[in-house]
Coordinates of C-alpha atoms and ligand atoms in Angstrom, one line a residue:
X1 CA 27.0 -13.7 -2.2
X2 CA 25.9 -14.3 1.4
X3 CA 24.6 -11.2 3.1
X4 CA 27.3 -11.6 5.9
X5 CA 30.3 -11.4 3.4
X6 CA 29.4 -7.5 2.9
X7 CA 30.2 -4.7 5.5
X8 CA 27.1 -1.8 5.3
X9 CA 29.4 1.1 5.5
X10 CA 27.1 3.0 3.1
X11 CA 23.8 2.5 5.0
X12 CA 23.1 5.6 6.2
X13 CA 21.7 5.6 9.9
X14 CA 19.1 7.7 11.7
X15 CA 18.8 7.3 15.2
X16 CA 16.1 4.5 15.6
X17 CA 13.5 5.5 17.2
X18 CA 13.8 5.5 20.8
X19 CA 11.6 7.9 22.7
X20 CA 9.0 9.0 19.9
X21 CA 8.9 12.6 21.9
X22 CA 12.5 13.5 22.0
X23 CA 12.6 12.6 18.1
X24 CA 10.0 14.6 17.5
X25 CA 11.6 17.4 18.9
X26 CA 15.0 16.9 17.3
X27 CA 13.1 15.8 13.7
X28 CA 13.5 18.3 10.9
X29 CA 13.3 17.3 6.7
X30 CA 16.5 18.9 6.5
X31 CA 18.3 16.5 8.2
X32 CA 16.5 13.5 6.4
X33 CA 17.7 15.3 3.0
X34 CA 21.2 15.3 4.5
X35 CA 21.1 11.8 4.8
X36 CA 20.5 10.8 1.2
X37 CA 23.3 11.8 -1.3
X38 CA 21.5 13.5 -4.1
X39 CA 22.4 13.2 -7.7
X40 CA 26.8 14.0 -8.5
X41 CA 27.2 17.9 -8.6
X42 CA 24.4 19.0 -7.1
X43 CA 22.0 17.7 -10.2
X44 CA 19.0 17.5 -8.1
X45 CA 17.7 14.2 -6.4
X46 CA 16.2 10.9 -8.7
X47 CA 14.6 7.8 -6.2
X48 CA 16.7 5.3 -8.5
X49 CA 19.6 7.2 -7.7
X50 CA 19.2 7.2 -3.9
X51 CA 17.6 3.5 -4.0
X52 CA 20.0 1.4 -6.0
X53 CA 23.3 3.3 -8.0
X54 CA 24.3 4.6 -4.6
X55 CA 24.4 1.5 -3.0
X56 CA 25.7 -0.2 -6.0
X57 CA 28.8 2.3 -6.0
X58 CA 29.1 1.6 -2.4
X59 CA 29.8 -1.4 0.1
X60 CA 26.5 -2.9 -0.7
X61 CA 27.5 -3.0 -4.4
X62 CA 27.0 -7.2 -4.2
X63 CA 24.4 -7.2 -1.5
X64 CA 21.6 -9.0 -2.6
X65 CA 18.6 -6.0 -3.2
X66 CA 15.8 -8.5 -4.6
X67 CA 15.3 -12.3 -4.1
X68 CA 12.5 -13.2 -6.4
X69 CA 10.2 -16.1 -5.4
X70 CA 9.0 -17.4 -8.6
X71 CA 5.6 -19.2 -8.8
X72 CA 7.4 -22.6 -8.4
X73 CA 9.6 -21.5 -5.0
X74 CA 12.8 -21.3 -6.5
X75 CA 14.2 -18.1 -6.2
X76 CA 16.7 -15.7 -8.3
X77 CA 18.7 -12.9 -6.5
X78 CA 19.5 -9.3 -7.6
X79 CA 22.4 -7.6 -6.2
X80 CA 22.3 -3.9 -5.9
X81 CA 24.6 -3.7 -8.7
X82 CA 22.6 -6.3 -10.9
X83 CA 19.9 -3.6 -10.5
X84 CA 22.0 -0.5 -11.2
X85 CA 23.0 -2.5 -14.5
X86 CA 20.0 -3.3 -15.5
X87 CA 17.6 -0.2 -14.9
X88 CA 20.4 1.4 -16.5
X89 CA 19.7 -0.7 -19.9
X90 CA 16.0 -0.3 -19.4
X91 CA 16.6 3.6 -18.9
X92 CA 18.8 3.1 -22.3
X93 CA 15.8 1.4 -24.2
X94 CA 13.2 3.9 -23.1
X95 CA 15.7 6.5 -25.1
X96 CA 16.0 4.8 -28.1
X97 CA 12.3 4.3 -28.2
X98 CA 12.3 8.2 -28.1
X99 CA 10.5 8.5 -24.2
X100 CA 11.5 11.9 -22.7
X101 CA 11.3 13.5 -19.4
X102 CA 7.3 13.1 -18.1
X103 CA 6.2 10.9 -20.5
X104 CA 4.3 7.5 -19.3
X105 CA 5.8 4.1 -18.8
X106 CA 3.2 1.3 -17.6
X107 CA 3.7 -2.1 -16.6
X108 CA 1.1 -4.6 -16.7
X109 CA 2.9 -7.5 -15.6
X110 CA 2.9 -10.0 -12.4
X111 CA 5.5 -9.5 -9.7
X112 CA 8.4 -10.3 -11.9
X113 CA 11.9 -8.9 -12.3
X114 CA 11.2 -6.9 -15.3
X115 CA 8.3 -4.8 -13.2
X116 CA 11.1 -3.6 -11.0
X117 CA 13.5 -3.1 -13.4
X118 CA 11.2 -0.7 -15.5
X119 CA 10.3 0.7 -12.5
X120 CA 13.8 2.0 -11.6
X121 CA 14.9 2.5 -15.5
X122 CA 11.8 4.8 -15.8
X123 CA 12.7 6.8 -13.1
X124 CA 16.4 7.2 -14.0
X125 CA 15.1 8.6 -17.1
X126 CA 13.0 11.0 -15.6
X127 CA 9.5 9.7 -17.0
X128 CA 6.7 8.9 -15.4
X129 CA 6.4 4.9 -13.8
X130 CA 2.9 3.9 -13.3
X131 CA 2.3 -0.3 -12.6
X132 CA -0.8 -1.7 -13.3
X133 CA -2.3 -4.9 -11.0
X134 CA -1.9 -7.6 -13.5
X135 CA -5.2 -9.2 -12.6
X136 CA -7.4 -6.0 -14.0
X137 CA -9.7 -6.7 -17.1
X138 CA -9.5 -4.9 -20.0
X139 CA -11.6 -2.0 -19.4
X140 CA -9.9 -0.9 -16.2
X141 CA -6.5 -1.2 -17.9
X142 CA -7.5 0.5 -21.0
X143 CA -8.9 3.3 -18.7
X144 CA -5.7 3.9 -16.5
X145 CA -3.9 3.5 -19.8
X146 CA -5.9 6.0 -21.3
X147 CA -6.2 8.4 -18.4
X148 CA -2.3 8.0 -17.3
X149 CA -1.5 9.1 -21.3
X150 CA 0.8 5.8 -21.7
X151 CA 3.3 6.0 -23.9
X152 CA 5.2 2.4 -23.8
X153 CA 3.5 -0.4 -22.0
X154 CA 5.4 -3.3 -20.7
X155 CA 3.9 -6.5 -20.6
X156 CA 3.7 -10.6 -21.6
X157 CA 2.6 -11.6 -24.7
X158 CA 1.6 -14.9 -23.1
X159 CA -0.7 -13.3 -20.4
X160 CA -1.8 -10.1 -20.6
X161 CA -1.0 -8.4 -24.2
X162 CA -4.6 -9.5 -25.3
X163 CA -6.1 -7.0 -22.8
X164 CA -4.3 -4.3 -24.4
X165 CA -4.4 -5.5 -28.2
X166 CA -8.6 -4.9 -28.7
X167 CA -8.1 -1.5 -27.1
X168 CA -5.1 -0.1 -29.8
X169 CA -7.5 2.5 -31.7
X170 CA -8.6 3.6 -28.7
X171 CA -5.1 4.3 -27.1
X172 CA -3.8 6.9 -29.7
X173 CA -0.6 8.1 -27.6
X174 CA 0.5 4.5 -26.9
X175 CA 3.7 4.4 -28.9
X176 CA 5.4 1.1 -28.3
X177 CA 4.2 -2.4 -26.2
X178 CA 7.5 -4.2 -24.8
X179 CA 7.2 -8.1 -24.4
X180 CA 9.2 -9.3 -21.8
X181 CA 8.2 -12.9 -23.4
X182 CA 9.0 -12.2 -26.7
X183 CA 12.5 -13.2 -28.4
X184 CA 11.8 -11.1 -31.7
X185 CA 9.8 -7.8 -32.4
X186 CA 6.1 -9.2 -33.5
X187 CA 6.0 -5.7 -35.6
X188 CA 7.1 -1.5 -35.1
X189 CA 4.8 -1.4 -32.0
X190 CA 4.9 -4.5 -30.2
X191 CA 8.6 -5.1 -29.4
X192 CA 10.6 -7.5 -27.6
X193 CA 12.1 -6.3 -24.5
X194 CA 14.7 -8.8 -23.9
X195 CA 16.0 -8.2 -27.6
X196 CA 16.2 -4.3 -26.6
X197 CA 18.2 -4.9 -23.3
X198 CA 20.9 -7.1 -25.0
X199 CA 21.2 -4.0 -27.5
X200 CA 21.4 -1.4 -25.1
X201 CA 24.4 -0.3 -22.7
X202 CA 24.2 -0.8 -18.8
X203 CA 25.9 2.8 -18.4
X204 CA 23.4 5.6 -17.9
X205 CA 23.9 8.9 -16.5
X206 CA 20.9 10.0 -14.7
X207 CA 19.8 13.4 -16.1
X208 CA 19.0 16.5 -13.7
X209 CA 16.4 15.9 -11.7
X210 CA 14.4 18.1 -9.8
X211 CA 13.0 16.8 -6.7
X212 CA 9.5 17.9 -7.6
X213 CA 9.7 16.4 -11.0
X214 CA 6.5 13.8 -11.1
X215 CA 7.8 10.2 -10.6
X216 CA 4.9 7.8 -9.7
X217 CA 1.5 7.4 -11.4
X218 CA -0.9 5.2 -8.5
X219 CA -4.5 4.8 -9.2
X220 CA -6.4 4.7 -5.7
X221 CA -8.1 1.3 -4.8
X222 CA -11.4 2.8 -5.6
X223 CA -13.1 1.8 -2.2
X224 CA -15.1 4.7 -2.4
X225 CA -15.9 5.6 -6.1
X226 CA -14.1 6.0 -9.5
X227 CA -10.2 5.6 -8.8
X228 CA -8.1 9.1 -9.0
X229 CA -4.7 9.0 -10.2
X230 CA -2.1 10.4 -7.8
X231 CA 1.0 12.2 -9.1
X232 CA 3.7 11.4 -6.7
X233 CA 7.7 13.3 -7.1
X234 CA 10.9 12.3 -6.3
X235 CA 11.2 13.8 -3.0
X236 CA 8.7 11.3 -1.9
X237 CA 12.0 9.3 -1.2
X238 CA 12.8 11.1 1.8
X239 CA 9.3 9.9 3.1
X240 CA 10.0 6.3 1.9
X241 CA 13.9 6.2 3.4
X242 CA 12.8 7.9 7.2
X243 CA 9.7 5.5 7.2
X244 CA 11.8 2.6 6.7
X245 CA 14.1 3.6 9.8
X246 CA 11.4 4.6 12.1
X247 CA 8.5 2.5 11.3
X248 CA 9.8 -0.5 9.3
X249 CA 12.9 -0.5 11.5
X250 CA 15.2 -1.8 9.1
X251 CA 18.6 -2.6 10.5
X252 CA 21.6 -3.8 7.9
X253 CA 21.3 -7.6 6.8
X254 CA 17.5 -7.1 7.0
X255 CA 15.9 -9.3 5.3
X256 CA 12.4 -7.8 4.5
X257 CA 8.9 -8.8 2.8
X258 CA 6.2 -6.9 2.0
X259 CA 3.1 -8.9 0.4
X260 CA 1.7 -6.1 -1.5
X261 CA 1.6 -6.0 -5.3
X262 CA 3.1 -2.7 -6.8
X263 CA -0.3 -2.0 -8.7
X264 CA -1.5 -0.4 -5.2
X265 CA 0.6 2.3 -3.7
X266 CA 2.1 0.3 -0.9
X267 CA 3.7 -1.9 -3.1
X268 CA 5.9 0.6 -5.1
X269 CA 6.5 2.6 -2.0
X270 CA 7.3 0.0 0.5
X271 CA 7.7 -3.1 -2.1
X272 CA 10.4 -1.4 -4.0
X273 CA 11.2 1.8 -3.0
X274 CA 11.6 1.9 1.2
X275 CA 13.4 -1.3 1.2
X276 CA 16.2 -0.4 -1.4
X277 CA 16.8 3.0 -0.3
X278 CA 17.4 1.4 3.3
X279 CA 19.8 -1.2 1.3
X280 CA 18.2 -4.1 2.9
X281 CA 17.5 -7.6 0.8
X282 CA 13.6 -7.1 -0.5
X283 CA 11.9 -10.4 -1.3
X284 CA 9.2 -10.2 -4.0
X285 CA 7.1 -13.2 -4.5
X286 CA 5.2 -14.0 -7.5
X287 CA 2.1 -15.4 -6.2
X288 CA -1.0 -14.5 -4.7
X289 CA -2.0 -15.5 -1.0
X290 CA -1.6 -18.7 0.4
X291 CA -1.0 -19.3 3.9
X292 CA 1.1 -22.4 3.7
X293 CA 3.5 -20.6 1.2
X294 CA 3.5 -17.7 3.1
X295 CA 4.6 -19.2 6.4
X296 CA 7.1 -21.2 4.0
X297 CA 8.5 -17.8 2.8
X298 CA 9.0 -16.6 6.3
X299 CA 10.6 -19.6 7.3
X300 CA 12.9 -20.3 4.5
X301 CA 14.1 -17.0 3.7
X302 CA 14.8 -15.7 7.7
X303 CA 12.2 -12.7 6.8
X304 CA 12.7 -10.3 9.6
X305 CA 10.3 -7.6 8.7
X306 CA 6.9 -8.6 7.5
X307 CA 5.0 -5.9 5.9
X308 CA 1.3 -7.1 5.3
X309 CA -2.6 -5.8 5.4
X310 CA -5.5 -6.5 7.5
X311 CA -7.4 -8.6 4.8
X312 CA -4.6 -11.2 4.9
X313 CA -4.6 -11.5 8.9
X314 CA -8.5 -12.1 8.5
X315 CA -7.7 -15.2 6.4
X316 CA -4.8 -16.1 8.3
X317 CA -7.0 -16.0 11.5
X318 CA -9.6 -18.0 10.1
X319 CA -7.0 -21.1 9.3
X320 CA -6.2 -23.3 11.9
X321 CA -2.6 -22.9 12.1
X322 CA -0.1 -22.4 14.7
X323 CA 2.5 -20.9 12.7
X324 CA 5.4 -20.7 15.7
X325 CA 4.7 -24.3 16.4
X326 CA 4.5 -25.4 12.7
X327 CA 7.2 -22.9 11.3
X328 CA 10.6 -21.6 12.3
X329 CA 9.7 -18.1 12.4
X330 CA 12.8 -17.3 14.9
X331 CA 14.2 -14.3 12.7
X332 CA 10.9 -12.7 12.6
X333 CA 11.1 -9.2 14.4
X334 CA 8.1 -7.4 13.5
X335 CA 4.8 -7.4 11.6
X336 CA 3.0 -4.2 10.3
X337 CA -0.3 -3.9 8.4
X338 CA -1.8 -1.2 6.7
X339 CA -4.7 -0.9 4.2
X340 CA -7.7 -0.9 6.3
X341 CA -8.4 -1.1 10.0
X342 CA -6.6 -3.7 11.7
X343 CA -9.3 -5.0 14.7
X344 CA -7.7 -4.8 18.3
X345 CA -8.7 -8.6 17.9
X346 CA -6.5 -8.9 15.1
X347 CA -3.4 -7.4 16.7
X348 CA -3.7 -9.7 19.7
X349 CA -4.2 -12.6 17.6
X350 CA -0.9 -11.5 15.5
X351 CA 1.1 -10.8 18.8
X352 CA 0.0 -14.3 20.2
X353 CA 0.6 -16.3 16.7
X354 CA 4.5 -14.5 16.0
X355 CA 5.5 -13.7 19.0
X356 CA 6.7 -10.4 18.0
X357 CA 4.9 -6.7 18.0
X358 CA 2.4 -6.0 15.0
X359 CA 2.5 -2.4 14.3
X360 CA -0.7 -1.1 12.3
X361 CA -0.4 2.1 10.4
X362 CA -2.4 4.7 8.2
X363 CA -1.6 6.4 5.2
X364 CA -3.0 6.8 1.9
X365 CA -2.5 6.9 -2.1
X366 CA -2.5 10.6 -1.7
X367 CA 0.2 10.8 1.4
X368 CA 2.7 8.3 -0.7
X369 CA 3.9 7.2 2.5
X370 CA 3.3 5.8 6.1
X371 CA 2.0 9.1 8.1
X372 CA 0.8 7.6 11.6
X373 CA 2.2 4.8 12.9
X374 CA 2.3 2.3 15.8
X375 CA 6.4 2.4 16.4
X376 CA 8.4 -0.4 17.5
X377 CA 9.5 1.2 20.8
X378 CA 6.7 2.6 21.8
X379 CA 3.6 1.0 24.0
X380 CA 0.8 -0.3 21.4
X381 CA -2.5 0.5 21.7
X382 CA -4.1 -2.4 19.7
X383 CA -7.3 -0.8 17.4
X384 CA -5.5 2.6 17.3
X385 CA -3.6 3.5 14.1
X386 CA -0.8 5.2 16.3
X387 CA 1.2 8.4 16.4
X388 CA 2.1 10.8 13.6
X389 CA 5.5 10.6 11.9
X390 CA 8.0 12.6 13.2
X391 CA 7.6 15.8 10.9
X392 CA 4.3 15.1 10.2
X393 CA 1.6 17.2 11.6
X394 CA -2.1 15.5 11.9
X395 CA -5.1 17.1 13.6
X396 CA -8.8 16.3 13.8
X397 CA -10.8 19.1 12.0
X398 CA -15.0 19.8 11.8
X399 CA -15.0 20.2 7.9
X400 CA -18.4 21.4 6.5
X401 CA -18.6 23.1 3.2
X402 CA -18.6 26.6 4.9
X403 CA -16.8 25.8 8.3
X404 CA -13.2 24.5 9.3
X405 CA -12.1 24.2 12.7
X406 CA -9.2 22.1 14.5
X407 CA -10.7 20.3 17.2
X408 CA -8.1 20.4 20.2
X409 CA -10.2 18.1 22.7
X410 CA -9.4 14.4 23.0
X411 CA -11.8 11.9 22.0
X412 CA -13.8 13.8 20.0
X413 CA -14.7 12.8 16.4
X414 CA -13.6 14.4 13.4
X415 CA -12.2 14.7 9.6
X416 CA -8.4 13.4 9.9
X417 CA -6.2 16.0 8.7
X418 CA -2.7 16.5 7.9
X419 CA -0.5 19.5 7.4
X420 CA 0.4 20.2 3.8
X421 CA 4.0 19.9 2.4
X422 CA 5.4 16.9 3.5
X423 CA 8.1 15.2 0.9
X424 CA 5.2 12.9 -0.7
X425 CA 2.3 14.6 -0.7
X426 CA 0.7 14.2 -3.9
X427 CA 1.1 16.7 -6.7
X428 CA -2.2 16.2 -8.2
X429 CA -4.9 14.0 -9.4
X430 CA -4.6 13.2 -12.8
X431 CA -6.9 15.2 -14.9
X432 CA -9.1 16.1 -12.0
X433 CA -7.5 19.6 -10.8
X434 CA -10.7 20.8 -9.4
X435 CA -11.3 17.6 -7.0
X436 CA -7.7 17.9 -6.0
X437 CA -8.3 21.4 -5.0
X438 CA -11.0 20.2 -3.2
X439 CA -8.7 18.3 -0.6
X440 CA -7.4 21.4 0.7
X441 CA -8.7 24.0 3.6
X442 CA -5.9 26.7 3.9
X443 CA -3.0 24.9 4.9
X444 CA -4.6 21.5 5.5
X445 CA -5.0 18.5 3.5
X446 CA -8.7 16.9 4.2
X447 CA -8.0 12.8 4.1
X448 CA -11.5 11.9 3.6
X449 CA -11.1 9.6 6.6
X450 CA -12.7 10.2 10.1
X451 CA -10.6 9.8 13.2
X452 CA -10.3 10.8 16.9
X453 CA -7.1 11.7 19.0
X454 CA -7.0 10.5 22.4
X455 CA -5.2 12.1 25.6
X456 CA -2.2 10.2 24.6
X457 CA -1.7 11.6 21.4
X458 CA -2.9 8.4 19.8
X459 CA -5.0 8.2 16.4
X460 CA -8.4 6.1 16.1
X461 CA -9.5 5.2 13.2
X462 CA -13.6 5.8 13.1
X463 CA -14.3 5.4 9.1
X464 CA -14.4 7.1 5.7
X465 CA -16.2 10.0 5.8
X466 CA -18.6 8.3 2.9
X467 CA -19.3 5.1 5.1
X468 CA -20.6 7.1 8.7
X469 CA -24.0 6.1 9.2
X470 CA -26.4 8.7 11.1
X471 CA -28.7 6.8 13.1
X472 CA -31.4 8.4 15.7
X473 CA -28.7 11.5 16.1
X474 CA -25.7 9.2 16.4
X475 CA -22.9 9.3 14.0
X476 CA -21.3 5.9 13.8
X477 CA -18.3 4.8 12.1
X478 CA -18.4 1.0 10.9
X479 CA -15.2 0.6 12.5
X480 CA -16.4 0.4 15.9
X481 CA -19.3 -1.5 15.2
X482 CA -17.4 -4.1 13.2
X483 CA -14.7 -4.0 15.9
X484 CA -17.3 -5.3 18.1
X485 CA -18.6 -8.0 16.2
X486 CA -15.0 -9.3 15.4
X487 CA -14.9 -10.0 19.1
X488 CA -17.7 -12.4 18.9
X489 CA -16.4 -16.2 18.8
X490 CA -18.4 -17.0 15.8
X491 CA -17.5 -14.0 13.2
X492 CA -14.7 -13.5 10.8
X493 CA -15.4 -11.0 8.8
X494 CA -17.8 -8.3 9.3
X495 CA -19.0 -4.9 7.2
X496 CA -21.6 -2.4 8.3
X497 CA -23.6 0.2 6.3
X498 CA -26.5 2.6 7.1
X499 CA -29.5 1.7 5.7
X500 CA -32.2 4.0 5.1
X501 CA -35.1 4.0 7.9
X502 CA -38.0 6.7 8.1
X503 CA -37.6 6.7 11.8
X504 CA -34.2 6.6 12.8
X505 CA -32.4 8.0 9.7
X506 CA -30.3 4.9 8.8
X507 CA -30.6 1.8 10.5
X508 CA -27.2 0.1 11.1
X509 CA -27.1 -3.5 9.4
X510 CA -24.3 -5.9 9.3
X511 CA -23.3 -8.5 6.9
X512 CA -20.9 -11.4 8.7
X513 CA -18.8 -14.2 7.5
X514 CA -19.0 -17.1 10.2
X515 CA -15.9 -18.9 11.0
X516 CA -16.0 -22.8 9.7
X517 CA -18.3 -24.9 11.8
X518 CA -20.9 -22.3 12.8
X519 CA -24.5 -22.4 12.2
X520 CA -26.1 -19.5 10.3
X521 CA -29.8 -19.5 11.9
X522 CA -31.6 -17.1 14.2
X523 CA -30.3 -18.1 17.2
X524 CA -26.7 -17.0 16.4
X525 CA -28.1 -14.1 14.7
X526 CA -29.8 -13.1 18.0
X527 CA -26.6 -14.0 20.1
X528 CA -24.9 -11.8 17.9
X529 CA -27.4 -8.7 18.0
X530 CA -27.2 -9.3 22.2
X531 CA -23.1 -9.1 21.9
X532 CA -23.4 -6.3 20.4
X533 CA -25.8 -4.4 22.3
X534 CA -23.7 -5.2 25.2
X535 CA -20.6 -4.0 24.1
X536 CA -22.0 -1.0 21.7
X537 CA -25.1 -0.1 23.3
X538 CA -28.7 -0.4 21.7
X539 CA -28.7 2.6 19.6
X540 CA -25.2 2.0 17.7
X541 CA -25.5 -1.9 17.6
X542 CA -26.6 -3.6 14.3
X543 CA -30.6 -4.2 14.1
X544 CA -30.2 -6.4 10.9
X545 CA -27.7 -9.3 10.5
X546 CA -27.2 -10.6 7.1
X547 CA -24.9 -14.1 7.0
X548 CA -23.0 -14.1 3.7
X549 CA -20.0 -16.1 2.2
X550 CA -17.9 -13.5 1.6
X551 CA -17.8 -10.0 1.3
X552 CA -17.2 -7.5 -1.6
X553 CA -13.6 -6.4 -1.6
X554 CA -11.3 -4.6 -4.0
X555 CA -8.0 -6.1 -5.4
X556 CA -6.1 -4.8 -2.7
X557 CA -8.3 -6.5 0.1
X558 CA -10.3 -3.4 1.1
X559 CA -14.0 -4.1 2.1
X560 CA -16.5 -2.6 -0.4
X561 CA -19.3 -1.1 1.7
X562 CA -20.6 1.1 -1.0
X563 CA -21.4 -2.0 -2.7
X564 CA -23.1 -3.6 -0.1
X565 CA -25.3 -0.6 0.6
X566 CA -25.8 -0.3 -3.1
X567 CA -27.0 -4.0 -4.0
X568 CA -29.2 -3.7 -0.4
X569 CA -30.8 -0.2 -2.1
X570 CA -31.0 -1.4 -5.4
X571 CA -28.9 1.2 -6.7
X572 CA -26.6 1.3 -9.3
X573 CA -23.3 -0.4 -8.4
X574 CA -20.9 2.1 -9.5
X575 CA -17.2 1.5 -10.8
X576 CA -16.2 -2.0 -10.2
X577 CA -13.1 -1.9 -11.6
X578 CA -10.9 -3.1 -8.4
X579 CA -13.5 -5.4 -7.3
X580 CA -11.8 -9.1 -6.4
X581 CA -14.1 -11.3 -7.5
X582 CA -16.4 -9.7 -9.6
Ligands
ATP1 P1 -10.4 5.5 -2.9 O1 -9.9 6.4 -2.6 O2 -10.4 5.3 -4.6 O3 -11.7 5.4 -2.5 P2 -8.7 3.8 -1.2 O4 -9.0 5.3 -0.3 O5 -9.2 2.6 -0.9 O6 -9.6 3.9 -2.5 P3 -5.9 3.9 -0.5 O7 -5.2 4.9 -1.0 O8 -5.5 2.4 -1.4 O9 -7.4 4.0 -2.0 O10 -6.4 3.5 0.4 C1 -6.6 4.5 2.0 C2 -7.7 4.5 2.6 O11 -7.2 2.8 3.4 C3 -7.3 5.6 3.6 O12 -8.0 6.8 3.4 C4 -8.0 5.0 4.8 O13 -9.5 4.9 4.8 C5 -7.7 3.0 4.5 N1 -6.9 2.7 5.5 C6 -5.5 2.8 5.1 N2 -4.6 2.4 6.3 C7 -5.3 2.3 7.1 C8 -5.4 1.8 8.6 N3 -4.4 1.3 9.5 N4 -6.4 2.0 9.6 C9 -7.9 2.3 8.9 N5 -7.6 2.6 7.6 C10 -6.9 2.3 7.0
MG2 MG1 -8.8 7.2 -0.5

């Protein structure tokens, strides 16, 4: 069915963000809560009901919920009703297999429809859903299945089962492996999902769900160390819903595309839940990054709102493509970014290139959804993360082992902290209660990031507390230095670390990747240092520049400064399970 053939009576509308301050004043979580339906007869709140079932029962029944773009670029549409029925079937399959509330169901799949169906069906069953990025090797897969106490894994025979099979002896809790590409069961434990789905009814009644029941498990990116398993509850959907309205600016009939894989929290919160709960059409691309393909998808599917990451910006910026000239992107209204700081340079490039606002926003696995953002109807300060979501209280604090103090003075660096209790706040780090408790100081959650707030209330990222460089008595955030380096015409990417130095404590060292056609020689090195000194002053500018072909990154595209540092100092490399190119 064509998008234009349906009307959108059931889409709940919240006033789109017109004036940040007035919205902030009138905002209450209770009101957001009332915009969602809840389970029938006051049986609680379940993400899958809000995301799918209530739409399937209303005017969006035949509206396209997911448009799957396959590797070969052909597409397949799933309406809200299709998703409703198939996720019911999956929930019934779980019942047949004896899965009960609070047990964990994993997927190890590419971005294929079964992943989305499994996610929604698991939520309906009130089991816990945990998607794994399919490119993980056997050890990271084992680590996560084991820590997450997987009872069921959905995967493929052809590509991914081989990563699990050798580990089965070490996974005593894993009872069933469901293969999406097997016609028949292999044995009592390794089963054909299509076969089970055929046998399962497409009717399912979601059991009573407490909004504080666990729903999702996500492992952090492992940028600063061993990934943590953050557990989220059903009421997180309030954040996904309201950020869909206020940040992603969803309108009825919107076509939306989030490029993140559900193996990272962004790909679940904003690649599954937020678009569906807001009743828009969600593009799912099975393929990895490819500039021409990406621009073509934006064009062909008339994408209105596009959510991506700085790593994609950096890759696109390096290419000599003029998307507005070479592609018809007239439908694009908004581009958003998350995952790492989006340098002012990248914001300006994006605005010029796409001729639409480019909005950076900040959040983490632990926060479950967007916490700080630039908004459509608020002046954007390029390089800033923006302002807290209405309903979210953020602050800058001085945090040491024995001290906690909120810093009121604008412009002063400190720890970014959030007032406890927002709906999508993580409930725990799985099996790491102590680590979890350590994140809180009284009523505040300490994010592990450093930032400052300017006099207009905008937050500016300084760096991760772990990455901060102490040089000649200054605290230097890598972001500031990297941003300045990125403004040099020859530099495509930059990462900065502190290298121990007997006289100044730590010396700022930069690793840079050059844009094509630049020669890595001493002249350029001196030119870059001079540029940085002019921008940053001699104390903060890097003293050493190393040219490199690529920077080590996580699978979600984050620069692994800790690995650059470990290599520089000849120290152990630590957990590399999320490294993009081992
Ligand atoms: P780990 O916690 O395992 O070290 P990680 O922190 O990279 O990994 P995620 O939860 O995926 O895992 O990433 C959240 C972090 O990413 C934030 O805490 C912040 O450091 C960074 N980040 C996300 N968005 C932004 C942004 N817009 N600007 C600056 N930093 C960002
Ligand atoms: Mg983190």
